[in-house]
Amino acid sequence: MILSISKRGAAACGLLLVLLALGGCKPITRPSSGLLPTPTLLPITAAENPPAPPSLGAAFPDSALAVAPAVAQPPTPSPTPTLPRPTATPEVISGPLTVGVASAVPEEWTAPLLAIFNATSQLQTPGGAYDLTVLDQPDNASAQVLLLPASAATHPLATYVAAAVAPFATVPDDVAAAELQQRWRDPVGAGRLFVTADAARFLENIWGLKAAGVATVSASEMAARLEETPNSLGIVGFDQLNPRLKALTVDGVNVLSNQLRLAGYPLAVSLSVEGTGSSLLAALLQDAVQPASNRDPTRLTQLIMTGVTAMSRVTALRMDQKGYDYPALVISDVFAAADITHISNEVPFLDDCIANPTENNLILCSDTNYWAALAAMGTDIVGLSGNHVNDFGREGARRSLQWYRDNAIPIYGSGMNVDEACAPLLWEDHGNRFAFIAALAFDPPGAWASADEPGACYYYDNKERILELVRQLAGQVDIVAVELQHQETYEPYPIPLQIAEFRELREAGADIVTGVMSHVPQAQEPYGPQDPGGSGMITYGLGNLFFDQMWSWETRTELAARHTIYAGQLINTELLTMVLEDFAQPHWATPEERADILNRVFAAAPDR
């Protein structure tokens, strides 16, 4: 069985009932919209007599990918369109209109503009008809189509968005636009700068000609040039980002954000109509340039993935004392703003669970009231590959699974039997199609699902099934994300078996491979389009999220991975850093704490 749902939405209750054969429906999480149809999977033959998935229907008809109208949204505004439509207010003009296209406008934009101008001798408007003349010398025209900073564009027709980048293993997060301009003009004195050819031709319109020492490199070689040149920075087009590059914020503005307002971003250049009659001309040209941007917010998804969550022991005690949403109070706004918020939950939800803060208690559960913390985080999907999912026996596991189903909470990694446990969860957001898979590669055997008993998908009994599933899904969805509950260690360095098995999943076609067992942050391994297998990310371990391990600095430090997917490709991964306080509540790391966490995980990266 393959579970299929997507995020923002809506009539989700009835749809989930049909898909998952649920009982009652009492949603307590953000509803979802637009179900992603399940793909047809070929029979699995790689393993000796593995259980094959059933026939799953047609593969992604275009009509089924439309997103239903959103209803409940995160507590942050939805992104505005990149290019606002021109105002409908009629402009009063005396005399004929003349227009020109600036010489700096790229040919691919100039050609469609001139085609429209040459086919239009007169503009018919509610305020009257106006003769239109195109001039070869645009500076002499009453209106002009030219390139401007996005913040200065009156009537934007198209926008090019660039990104400032450094090697992925870089601690600083921000660069000032003024520093980039200094490097642009004086790379010897201010520091080396690499730039792609298309970024250079747009930025020259707002910064002037670049200095001879600013090297023009291709997007595919940018990461290598930055990595071999200390203290260097780069500039690429937004759509040329990849996980080996760290996208820096510029003057504090994050180009990856799903809330980005381009008017406030220093590296955005707009094609704009300026001058007399500009509003009329903008209306004429509003669909002339397509695509209108190399950063279309309707194709962008931010996915946040988290580590160990076990709201038990002292964490549970604090929630009983201070409120069920206590763990989420400091960090929830950032997590809720993601398009897809993932939680890896280790323990069953039971309505009769009682907090047991006894030291070293390893029989763990969460009261169903504790879902309030995950609801505050904007949780959309829950991975259940933890080795504590059956801590209250098979009957406790059944009750917990049924509770998720009764409340329309999408889950994967555990199920009422092994086929359910190993099934992927399919998801769609902003036109990007996802498959999420989770498995347990650790003891105890009592946590493993069987043919007729609930539990987690045990990786080693189902390895060939999962690898073949990854191979097939890689050809049917955009992003395959696999998480493994692997052997637990308390070091940032992944063990050799972990490295080999995570890389094996990547080689099978997984775009994102995540370790959800480590109680401390572990190494990261980004891949770019020039690497074998193409762009992707291995996160060997994220550490804890909500868990009471206050006994060492390492166990108190936490990561969350915020992945940006654009037009079906993973283009960047940001590492969010937190520190656990009061056995229950993470706080954002200070700059010094963040530097310590990042330096540890970067230093632990295995040899490639």
Coordinates of C-alpha atoms in Angstrom, one line a residue:
M1 CA 0.0 0.0 0.0
I2 CA 1.2 3.5 -0.8
L3 CA -0.1 6.4 1.2
S4 CA -0.7 9.5 -0.8
I5 CA -1.5 13.0 0.3
S6 CA -0.3 16.6 -0.1
K7 CA -0.1 19.7 2.1
R8 CA -2.3 22.6 2.0
G9 CA -5.7 21.7 1.8
A10 CA -8.6 20.7 2.5
A11 CA -11.4 18.5 2.1
A12 CA -8.7 16.3 3.4
C13 CA -10.8 14.4 5.9
G14 CA -13.0 12.6 3.4
L15 CA -10.1 12.0 1.0
L16 CA -8.0 10.4 3.7
L17 CA -10.9 8.2 4.7
V18 CA -11.0 6.9 1.2
L19 CA -7.3 6.4 0.8
L20 CA -6.5 5.0 4.2
A21 CA -9.7 3.3 5.1
L22 CA -9.9 5.3 8.3
G23 CA -12.6 5.4 10.9
G24 CA -13.7 8.8 12.2
C25 CA -12.1 12.0 11.1
K26 CA -11.2 14.7 13.6
P27 CA -8.4 16.8 12.1
I28 CA -6.0 18.3 14.7
T29 CA -3.2 19.3 12.3
R30 CA -3.0 21.7 9.4
P31 CA -5.2 20.3 6.7
S32 CA -3.8 19.3 3.3
S33 CA -4.8 20.1 -0.2
G34 CA -4.6 18.4 -3.5
L35 CA -4.0 14.6 -3.4
L36 CA -1.1 13.3 -5.4
P37 CA -2.2 10.2 -7.3
T38 CA -0.2 7.1 -6.6
P39 CA 2.1 6.0 -9.4
T40 CA 2.2 2.6 -11.0
L41 CA 5.2 0.7 -9.7
L42 CA 6.7 -2.2 -11.6
P43 CA 6.9 -5.6 -9.9
I44 CA 9.9 -5.8 -7.5
T45 CA 12.2 -8.6 -8.5
A46 CA 15.6 -7.7 -7.0
A47 CA 15.1 -9.7 -3.8
E48 CA 14.3 -13.3 -3.5
N49 CA 10.6 -13.5 -3.3
P50 CA 10.1 -10.0 -1.7
P51 CA 6.5 -8.9 -1.1
A52 CA 5.6 -6.9 -4.3
P53 CA 3.4 -3.8 -4.0
P54 CA -0.1 -3.9 -5.4
S55 CA -1.1 -2.2 -8.6
L56 CA -1.4 1.5 -7.8
G57 CA -3.2 3.1 -10.6
A58 CA -2.2 5.7 -13.2
A59 CA 1.0 7.7 -13.0
F60 CA 0.5 11.4 -12.3
P61 CA -2.0 12.7 -14.8
D62 CA -1.6 16.5 -15.2
S63 CA -5.1 17.2 -14.2
A64 CA -4.7 15.5 -10.9
L65 CA -1.8 17.7 -9.9
A66 CA -3.8 20.9 -9.5
V67 CA -3.7 22.3 -6.0
A68 CA -7.0 22.7 -4.3
P69 CA -7.8 26.1 -2.7
A70 CA -6.0 26.5 0.5
V71 CA -8.0 26.8 3.7
A72 CA -5.9 26.7 6.9
Q73 CA -2.4 28.2 6.5
P74 CA 0.7 28.6 8.6
P75 CA 0.8 31.7 10.8
T76 CA 2.9 33.6 8.2
P77 CA 1.7 35.2 5.0
S78 CA 1.8 33.4 1.7
P79 CA 4.3 34.6 -0.8
T80 CA 3.2 37.3 -3.2
P81 CA 3.7 36.8 -6.9
T82 CA 7.1 37.7 -8.2
L83 CA 5.8 40.1 -10.7
P84 CA 2.7 42.1 -9.6
R85 CA 0.3 43.0 -12.4
P86 CA 0.3 46.7 -13.5
T87 CA -2.3 48.9 -12.0
A88 CA -5.6 49.2 -13.9
T89 CA -5.8 53.0 -13.2
P90 CA -6.0 54.7 -16.7
E91 CA -3.1 57.1 -17.4
V92 CA -3.8 60.4 -19.0
I93 CA -1.4 61.2 -21.9
S94 CA -1.2 64.1 -24.3
G95 CA 0.3 63.4 -27.7
P96 CA 1.7 60.2 -29.3
L97 CA 3.7 57.6 -27.4
T98 CA 7.2 56.8 -28.2
V99 CA 9.1 53.8 -26.7
G100 CA 12.5 52.2 -26.9
V101 CA 14.2 49.0 -25.6
A102 CA 17.5 49.6 -23.8
S103 CA 20.5 48.0 -25.4
A104 CA 21.3 46.2 -22.2
V105 CA 18.1 44.2 -22.3
P106 CA 19.0 40.6 -23.3
E107 CA 18.1 39.4 -26.8
E108 CA 15.8 36.7 -25.5
W109 CA 13.7 39.5 -23.9
T110 CA 14.2 42.1 -26.6
A111 CA 12.8 40.0 -29.4
P112 CA 9.3 39.4 -28.0
L113 CA 9.0 43.0 -26.8
L114 CA 9.8 44.4 -30.3
A115 CA 7.5 41.9 -31.9
I116 CA 4.6 43.3 -29.9
F117 CA 5.6 46.9 -30.4
N118 CA 6.0 46.4 -34.2
A119 CA 2.5 44.8 -34.4
T120 CA 0.9 47.6 -32.4
S121 CA 0.6 51.0 -34.2
Q122 CA -2.0 52.3 -31.8
L123 CA -3.0 51.6 -28.2
Q124 CA -6.7 51.5 -27.5
T125 CA -7.5 52.4 -23.9
P126 CA -10.5 53.5 -21.9
G127 CA -9.0 57.0 -22.0
G128 CA -8.6 57.1 -25.8
A129 CA -6.4 55.8 -28.6
Y130 CA -2.7 56.6 -28.7
D131 CA -0.3 56.3 -31.6
L132 CA 2.7 54.2 -30.7
T133 CA 6.1 54.7 -32.3
V134 CA 9.2 52.5 -31.6
L135 CA 12.5 54.4 -31.6
D136 CA 15.9 52.9 -32.4
Q137 CA 17.5 55.3 -29.9
P138 CA 15.7 54.5 -26.6
D139 CA 17.1 57.5 -24.7
N140 CA 15.0 59.8 -27.0
A141 CA 11.8 57.9 -26.3
S142 CA 9.1 59.1 -23.9
A143 CA 9.0 55.6 -22.4
Q144 CA 11.7 53.0 -22.1
V145 CA 12.0 49.3 -21.3
L146 CA 15.2 48.8 -19.3
L147 CA 16.8 46.9 -16.5
L148 CA 16.7 48.3 -12.9
P149 CA 17.1 47.0 -9.4
A150 CA 13.9 45.3 -8.4
S151 CA 13.4 47.8 -5.7
A152 CA 13.3 50.6 -8.2
A153 CA 11.1 49.0 -10.9
T154 CA 7.8 50.8 -11.4
H155 CA 6.2 48.3 -13.8
P156 CA 8.2 45.1 -13.7
L157 CA 7.7 42.7 -16.6
A158 CA 10.3 40.1 -15.7
T159 CA 12.9 39.6 -12.9
Y160 CA 16.3 37.9 -12.8
V161 CA 17.2 36.8 -9.3
A162 CA 20.8 36.1 -8.3
A163 CA 22.2 34.4 -5.2
A164 CA 25.4 35.0 -3.2
V165 CA 27.1 31.7 -2.5
A166 CA 30.0 30.2 -0.6
P167 CA 31.1 26.5 -0.1
F168 CA 28.5 24.5 1.8
A169 CA 30.8 24.0 4.8
T170 CA 30.8 27.7 5.6
V171 CA 29.9 29.1 9.0
P172 CA 29.0 32.7 8.3
D173 CA 25.4 33.0 6.9
D174 CA 25.2 36.6 5.7
V175 CA 27.1 39.0 3.4
A176 CA 26.5 42.7 2.9
A177 CA 25.5 43.9 -0.6
A178 CA 28.2 46.5 -0.1
E179 CA 30.9 43.9 0.3
L180 CA 29.7 42.1 -2.9
Q181 CA 29.9 45.4 -4.8
Q182 CA 33.4 46.0 -3.4
R183 CA 34.5 42.6 -4.6
W184 CA 32.9 43.3 -7.9
R185 CA 35.0 46.5 -8.3
D186 CA 38.2 45.4 -6.6
P187 CA 38.6 41.7 -6.1
V188 CA 42.3 42.0 -5.2
G189 CA 41.7 44.3 -2.3
A190 CA 38.2 43.2 -1.2
G191 CA 38.4 39.5 -1.9
R192 CA 37.9 37.1 -4.8
L193 CA 34.5 36.9 -6.5
F194 CA 33.4 34.4 -9.0
V195 CA 30.2 35.0 -11.1
T196 CA 28.3 33.2 -13.8
A197 CA 28.0 34.8 -17.2
D198 CA 24.3 35.4 -17.0
A199 CA 24.5 36.8 -13.4
A200 CA 27.2 39.2 -14.6
R201 CA 25.3 40.6 -17.6
F202 CA 22.3 41.4 -15.3
L203 CA 24.3 42.8 -12.4
E204 CA 26.3 45.1 -14.7
N205 CA 23.1 47.1 -15.2
I206 CA 23.0 48.0 -11.5
W207 CA 26.7 47.8 -10.5
G208 CA 28.5 48.9 -13.6
L209 CA 31.1 46.8 -15.4
K210 CA 32.9 44.2 -13.2
A211 CA 36.6 44.4 -12.7
A212 CA 38.9 42.3 -14.8
G213 CA 39.8 40.2 -11.8
V214 CA 36.2 39.0 -11.3
A215 CA 36.3 35.5 -12.8
T216 CA 33.4 34.3 -14.9
V217 CA 32.8 30.6 -14.3
S218 CA 30.1 28.2 -15.2
A219 CA 27.5 27.2 -12.7
S220 CA 28.7 23.6 -12.8
E221 CA 32.3 24.6 -11.8
M222 CA 31.3 27.3 -9.2
A223 CA 31.4 24.9 -6.2
A224 CA 34.9 23.6 -7.0
R225 CA 36.3 27.1 -7.6
L226 CA 35.0 28.3 -4.3
E227 CA 36.2 25.3 -2.4
E228 CA 39.8 25.6 -3.8
T229 CA 39.9 29.4 -3.2
P230 CA 39.9 30.5 0.5
N231 CA 37.8 33.6 1.4
S232 CA 36.1 33.6 -2.0
L233 CA 32.4 34.2 -2.7
G234 CA 30.3 33.6 -5.8
I235 CA 27.2 34.8 -7.5
V236 CA 24.9 32.5 -9.5
G237 CA 21.4 32.6 -10.8
F238 CA 18.8 31.4 -8.3
D239 CA 17.9 28.5 -10.5
Q240 CA 21.6 27.5 -10.7
L241 CA 21.9 26.8 -7.0
N242 CA 22.8 23.3 -5.8
P243 CA 23.5 21.7 -2.4
R244 CA 27.3 22.0 -2.6
L245 CA 26.8 25.8 -2.5
K246 CA 25.6 27.7 0.6
A247 CA 23.2 30.4 -0.3
L248 CA 24.1 33.4 1.8
T249 CA 21.6 35.9 3.0
V250 CA 22.3 39.4 1.6
D251 CA 21.8 42.2 4.1
G252 CA 19.8 39.7 6.1
V253 CA 17.4 38.8 3.3
N254 CA 17.1 35.1 2.5
V255 CA 16.7 34.3 -1.2
L256 CA 15.5 30.8 -0.4
S257 CA 12.6 32.0 1.8
N258 CA 9.1 31.1 0.7
Q259 CA 8.2 34.5 2.1
L260 CA 10.7 36.5 0.0
R261 CA 9.7 40.0 -1.2
L262 CA 11.9 40.7 -4.2
A263 CA 11.5 44.5 -3.8
G264 CA 13.7 44.2 -0.7
Y265 CA 16.3 41.9 -2.1
P266 CA 19.6 43.5 -3.4
L267 CA 20.4 40.9 -6.0
A268 CA 17.2 41.1 -8.1
V269 CA 17.2 42.9 -11.4
S270 CA 13.8 43.7 -13.1
L271 CA 12.9 44.4 -16.7
S272 CA 10.6 47.4 -16.2
V273 CA 8.7 50.0 -18.3
E274 CA 9.5 53.5 -17.2
G275 CA 8.3 56.9 -18.4
T276 CA 5.3 58.4 -20.0
G277 CA 2.6 55.9 -20.7
S278 CA 4.4 53.2 -18.8
S279 CA 1.3 51.8 -17.2
L280 CA -0.4 51.4 -20.6
L281 CA 2.7 49.8 -22.1
A282 CA 3.1 47.5 -19.1
A283 CA -0.5 46.2 -19.6
L284 CA 0.3 45.6 -23.3
L285 CA 3.6 43.7 -22.5
Q286 CA 2.6 41.9 -19.3
D287 CA 2.8 38.4 -20.8
A288 CA 5.5 39.2 -23.4
V289 CA 8.4 37.7 -21.5
Q290 CA 8.1 34.1 -20.4
P291 CA 9.2 32.7 -18.1
A292 CA 8.9 36.0 -16.2
S293 CA 11.5 35.0 -13.7
N294 CA 14.2 32.4 -12.9
R295 CA 12.6 32.3 -9.4
D296 CA 8.9 31.4 -9.6
P297 CA 7.4 31.1 -6.1
T298 CA 4.7 28.8 -7.4
R299 CA 7.5 26.2 -8.1
L300 CA 9.3 26.6 -4.7
T301 CA 8.9 24.2 -1.7
Q302 CA 10.6 24.5 1.6
L303 CA 10.8 21.2 3.5
I304 CA 12.0 21.0 7.1
M305 CA 13.2 17.6 8.4
T306 CA 13.8 17.0 12.1
G307 CA 15.6 14.5 14.3
V308 CA 14.8 12.5 17.5
T309 CA 11.4 13.4 19.0
A310 CA 10.3 11.6 22.1
M311 CA 8.0 13.7 24.4
S312 CA 8.6 11.5 27.3
R313 CA 10.3 11.4 30.7
V314 CA 11.3 14.9 31.9
T315 CA 10.1 16.5 28.7
A316 CA 6.7 15.1 29.4
L317 CA 6.8 16.3 33.0
R318 CA 7.7 19.8 31.8
M319 CA 4.7 19.7 29.4
D320 CA 2.4 18.7 32.1
Q321 CA 3.7 21.5 34.3
K322 CA 4.1 24.3 31.7
G323 CA 1.7 23.6 28.9
Y324 CA 1.4 21.0 26.2
D325 CA 2.9 23.4 23.6
Y326 CA 5.8 24.4 25.8
P327 CA 8.5 22.7 23.7
A328 CA 7.5 24.5 20.6
L329 CA 7.1 28.1 21.9
V330 CA 10.5 29.5 20.8
I331 CA 11.0 27.8 17.5
S332 CA 7.5 27.1 16.1
D333 CA 7.1 30.1 13.9
V334 CA 10.0 29.1 11.6
F335 CA 8.9 25.5 11.4
A336 CA 5.3 26.3 10.8
A337 CA 6.3 28.6 7.9
A338 CA 7.8 25.7 5.9
D339 CA 5.6 24.2 3.1
I340 CA 6.2 20.7 4.5
T341 CA 7.2 20.3 8.2
H342 CA 8.4 16.8 9.1
I343 CA 8.7 15.3 12.5
S344 CA 10.5 12.0 13.3
N345 CA 8.5 10.7 16.3
E346 CA 10.1 7.8 18.2
V347 CA 7.3 6.8 20.6
P348 CA 3.6 5.9 20.5
F349 CA 0.8 8.4 21.3
L350 CA -1.5 6.9 23.9
D351 CA -4.4 8.6 25.7
D352 CA -3.5 6.9 29.0
C353 CA 0.2 7.6 28.9
I354 CA 1.5 8.9 32.2
A355 CA 4.8 10.9 32.4
N356 CA 7.5 8.8 34.0
P357 CA 10.6 11.0 34.5
T358 CA 12.6 8.2 36.2
E359 CA 16.2 8.4 35.1
N360 CA 17.1 5.9 32.4
N361 CA 13.5 4.9 31.9
L362 CA 13.5 3.4 28.4
I363 CA 9.8 2.5 28.1
L364 CA 8.5 5.6 26.4
C365 CA 5.2 7.0 25.2
S366 CA 3.5 10.4 24.7
D367 CA 0.1 11.5 25.9
T368 CA -2.2 12.4 23.0
N369 CA -2.5 15.9 24.5
Y370 CA 1.2 16.4 23.6
W371 CA 0.3 16.6 20.0
A372 CA -0.3 20.3 20.8
A373 CA 3.5 20.9 20.5
L374 CA 3.7 19.3 17.1
A375 CA 0.6 21.1 15.9
A376 CA 2.2 24.4 17.0
M377 CA 5.2 23.4 14.8
G378 CA 2.9 23.1 11.8
T379 CA 3.6 19.4 11.5
D380 CA 2.5 18.0 8.2
I381 CA 4.0 14.5 8.1
V382 CA 5.3 12.1 10.7
G383 CA 8.0 9.5 10.2
L384 CA 7.6 6.5 12.6
S385 CA 10.8 4.5 12.1
G386 CA 11.9 4.8 15.8
N387 CA 12.9 1.8 17.8
H388 CA 10.5 2.8 20.6
V389 CA 7.3 2.6 18.5
N390 CA 6.3 -0.7 20.2
D391 CA 7.4 0.2 23.7
F392 CA 3.9 -0.5 24.9
G393 CA 3.5 -3.7 23.0
R394 CA 1.8 -4.5 19.8
E395 CA -1.6 -3.4 21.2
G396 CA -0.1 -0.1 22.2
A397 CA 1.3 0.3 18.6
R398 CA -2.2 -0.5 17.1
R399 CA -3.8 2.1 19.3
S400 CA -1.2 4.7 18.4
L401 CA -1.5 4.0 14.7
Q402 CA -5.3 4.2 14.9
W403 CA -5.0 7.5 16.7
Y404 CA -3.0 9.0 13.9
R405 CA -5.5 7.7 11.4
D406 CA -8.5 8.8 13.3
N407 CA -7.0 12.3 13.3
A408 CA -6.0 12.3 9.6
I409 CA -2.3 12.7 10.4
P410 CA -0.1 11.4 7.5
I411 CA 2.4 8.8 8.7
Y412 CA 5.0 6.4 7.2
G413 CA 7.7 4.1 8.5
S414 CA 5.3 2.1 10.8
G415 CA 2.1 0.4 10.1
M416 CA -0.4 -2.3 11.1
N417 CA 1.8 -4.8 9.1
V418 CA 5.1 -4.8 7.3
D419 CA 3.6 -3.8 3.9
E420 CA 2.0 -0.7 5.5
A421 CA 5.2 0.1 7.4
C422 CA 7.5 0.0 4.4
A423 CA 5.1 1.9 2.1
P424 CA 6.1 5.4 0.9
L425 CA 4.0 8.5 1.6
L426 CA 3.5 10.5 -1.6
W427 CA 3.1 14.3 -1.4
E428 CA 2.7 17.2 -3.7
D429 CA 3.5 20.9 -3.0
H430 CA 3.9 23.8 -5.4
G431 CA 4.1 21.4 -8.3
N432 CA 6.9 19.4 -6.7
R433 CA 6.3 15.7 -6.2
F434 CA 7.7 13.8 -3.2
A435 CA 8.0 10.2 -1.9
F436 CA 8.9 9.8 1.8
I437 CA 10.2 6.4 3.0
A438 CA 11.4 5.5 6.5
A439 CA 12.9 2.3 8.0
L440 CA 14.4 1.0 11.2
A441 CA 18.0 -0.4 10.9
F442 CA 18.4 -1.1 14.6
D443 CA 17.1 -3.3 17.5
P444 CA 15.0 -4.4 19.2
P445 CA 13.2 -7.1 17.2
G446 CA 10.1 -6.3 19.2
A447 CA 9.8 -3.0 17.3
W448 CA 9.8 -4.6 13.9
A449 CA 6.6 -5.0 11.9
S450 CA 5.7 -8.5 10.6
A451 CA 3.2 -9.8 8.1
D452 CA 0.4 -9.5 10.6
E453 CA 1.8 -7.5 13.5
P454 CA 2.4 -3.7 13.8
G455 CA 5.7 -2.0 14.1
A456 CA 8.4 -0.2 12.1
C457 CA 9.7 -1.3 8.7
Y458 CA 12.9 -3.3 9.5
Y459 CA 15.5 -2.2 7.0
Y460 CA 17.5 -5.4 6.8
D461 CA 14.6 -7.7 6.2
N462 CA 13.3 -5.4 3.5
K463 CA 16.4 -3.8 2.1
E464 CA 16.1 -5.0 -1.5
R465 CA 12.4 -4.1 -1.4
I466 CA 13.2 -0.5 -0.3
L467 CA 16.2 -0.1 -2.7
E468 CA 14.0 -1.2 -5.6
L469 CA 11.2 1.1 -4.5
V470 CA 13.6 4.0 -4.4
R471 CA 14.8 3.2 -7.9
Q472 CA 11.3 3.1 -9.3
L473 CA 10.0 6.2 -7.5
A474 CA 13.1 8.1 -8.6
G475 CA 11.7 7.9 -12.1
Q476 CA 8.1 8.9 -11.1
V477 CA 8.5 11.7 -8.5
D478 CA 10.8 14.7 -8.3
I479 CA 12.3 14.1 -4.8
V480 CA 12.7 10.8 -3.0
A481 CA 13.5 11.3 0.7
V482 CA 14.6 8.3 2.8
E483 CA 15.2 8.3 6.5
L484 CA 16.9 5.6 8.5
Q485 CA 16.8 4.9 12.2
H486 CA 20.4 3.5 12.2
Q487 CA 22.8 2.5 15.0
E488 CA 22.8 5.1 17.8
T489 CA 26.1 6.8 18.5
Y490 CA 27.0 9.9 20.4
E491 CA 29.7 11.2 18.0
P492 CA 29.4 13.6 15.1
Y493 CA 31.3 11.1 12.9
P494 CA 29.1 8.6 11.1
I495 CA 30.2 5.0 11.5
P496 CA 31.5 3.1 8.3
L497 CA 28.3 1.0 8.0
Q498 CA 26.1 4.1 8.2
I499 CA 28.2 5.8 5.5
A500 CA 28.0 2.8 3.2
E501 CA 24.3 2.3 3.6
F502 CA 23.3 5.9 3.3
R503 CA 25.4 6.2 0.1
E504 CA 23.8 3.1 -1.2
L505 CA 20.4 4.6 -0.9
R506 CA 21.6 7.7 -2.7
E507 CA 23.1 5.6 -5.5
A508 CA 19.7 3.9 -5.8
G509 CA 18.1 7.3 -6.5
A510 CA 17.3 8.9 -3.2
D511 CA 17.7 12.7 -3.3
I512 CA 17.7 13.2 0.4
V513 CA 18.9 10.6 2.9
T514 CA 18.5 11.5 6.6
G515 CA 19.6 9.8 9.8
V516 CA 16.9 10.2 12.5
M517 CA 18.6 8.2 15.3
S518 CA 21.6 10.2 16.4
H519 CA 21.2 12.1 19.7
V520 CA 23.9 14.5 18.6
P521 CA 24.3 16.4 15.3
Q522 CA 26.3 14.5 12.7
A523 CA 28.1 15.1 9.5
Q524 CA 26.5 16.4 6.3
E525 CA 27.3 15.4 2.7
P526 CA 26.1 17.6 -0.1
Y527 CA 26.2 16.7 -3.8
G528 CA 26.0 18.9 -6.8
P529 CA 24.9 18.4 -10.4
Q530 CA 28.5 17.6 -11.4
D531 CA 28.8 14.7 -8.9
P532 CA 27.8 11.1 -9.9
G533 CA 24.1 10.8 -9.3
G534 CA 23.5 14.5 -9.5
S535 CA 22.4 16.9 -6.8
G536 CA 21.4 15.5 -3.4
M537 CA 22.0 15.6 0.3
I538 CA 23.0 13.1 2.9
T539 CA 22.4 14.2 6.5
Y540 CA 23.9 11.5 8.7
G541 CA 22.3 12.7 11.8
L542 CA 20.3 15.7 13.1
G543 CA 20.4 15.2 16.8
N544 CA 17.4 15.6 19.1
L545 CA 14.4 17.8 18.7
F546 CA 12.1 17.3 21.7
F547 CA 13.9 15.0 24.1
D548 CA 15.3 15.4 27.6
Q549 CA 19.0 14.7 27.1
M550 CA 20.4 17.6 29.0
W551 CA 23.4 15.7 30.4
S552 CA 26.0 16.9 27.8
W553 CA 26.5 19.9 25.6
E554 CA 26.6 17.6 22.5
T555 CA 23.1 16.1 23.3
R556 CA 21.7 19.5 23.9
T557 CA 22.7 20.8 20.5
E558 CA 20.3 20.2 17.6
L559 CA 20.0 20.5 13.9
A560 CA 17.0 20.7 11.5
A561 CA 17.5 20.5 7.8
R562 CA 15.6 23.1 5.7
H563 CA 15.7 21.8 2.1
T564 CA 14.7 24.1 -0.8
I565 CA 13.2 22.3 -3.8
Y566 CA 12.7 24.4 -6.9
A567 CA 11.1 23.1 -10.1
G568 CA 11.5 19.5 -9.1
Q569 CA 15.2 19.8 -8.0
L570 CA 16.8 20.0 -4.6
I571 CA 18.8 23.2 -4.9
N572 CA 19.9 24.0 -1.3
T573 CA 19.9 22.8 2.3
E574 CA 20.1 25.2 5.2
L575 CA 21.1 23.9 8.7
L576 CA 19.0 25.3 11.5
T577 CA 20.7 25.2 14.8
M578 CA 19.2 25.0 18.3
V579 CA 20.1 24.3 21.9
L580 CA 17.9 22.4 24.4
E581 CA 16.9 24.2 27.6
D582 CA 15.0 23.0 30.6
F583 CA 14.9 19.4 29.4
A584 CA 12.1 20.2 26.9
Q585 CA 12.4 23.5 25.0
P586 CA 14.9 24.2 22.2
H587 CA 16.1 27.8 21.7
W588 CA 17.8 29.2 18.7
A589 CA 21.6 28.9 19.0
T590 CA 23.5 32.1 19.6
P591 CA 26.1 33.0 16.9
E592 CA 28.8 31.5 19.0
E593 CA 26.8 28.3 19.7
R594 CA 25.9 28.0 16.0
A595 CA 29.5 28.3 15.0
D596 CA 30.5 25.6 17.4
I597 CA 27.7 23.2 16.1
L598 CA 28.5 23.8 12.5
N599 CA 32.3 23.5 12.9
R600 CA 31.8 20.1 14.6
V601 CA 29.5 18.7 11.9
F602 CA 31.6 20.1 9.1
A603 CA 34.8 18.6 10.6
A604 CA 33.1 15.2 10.8
A605 CA 32.4 14.9 7.1
P606 CA 33.6 11.5 5.8
D607 CA 36.1 11.3 2.9
R608 CA 34.4 11.3 -0.5

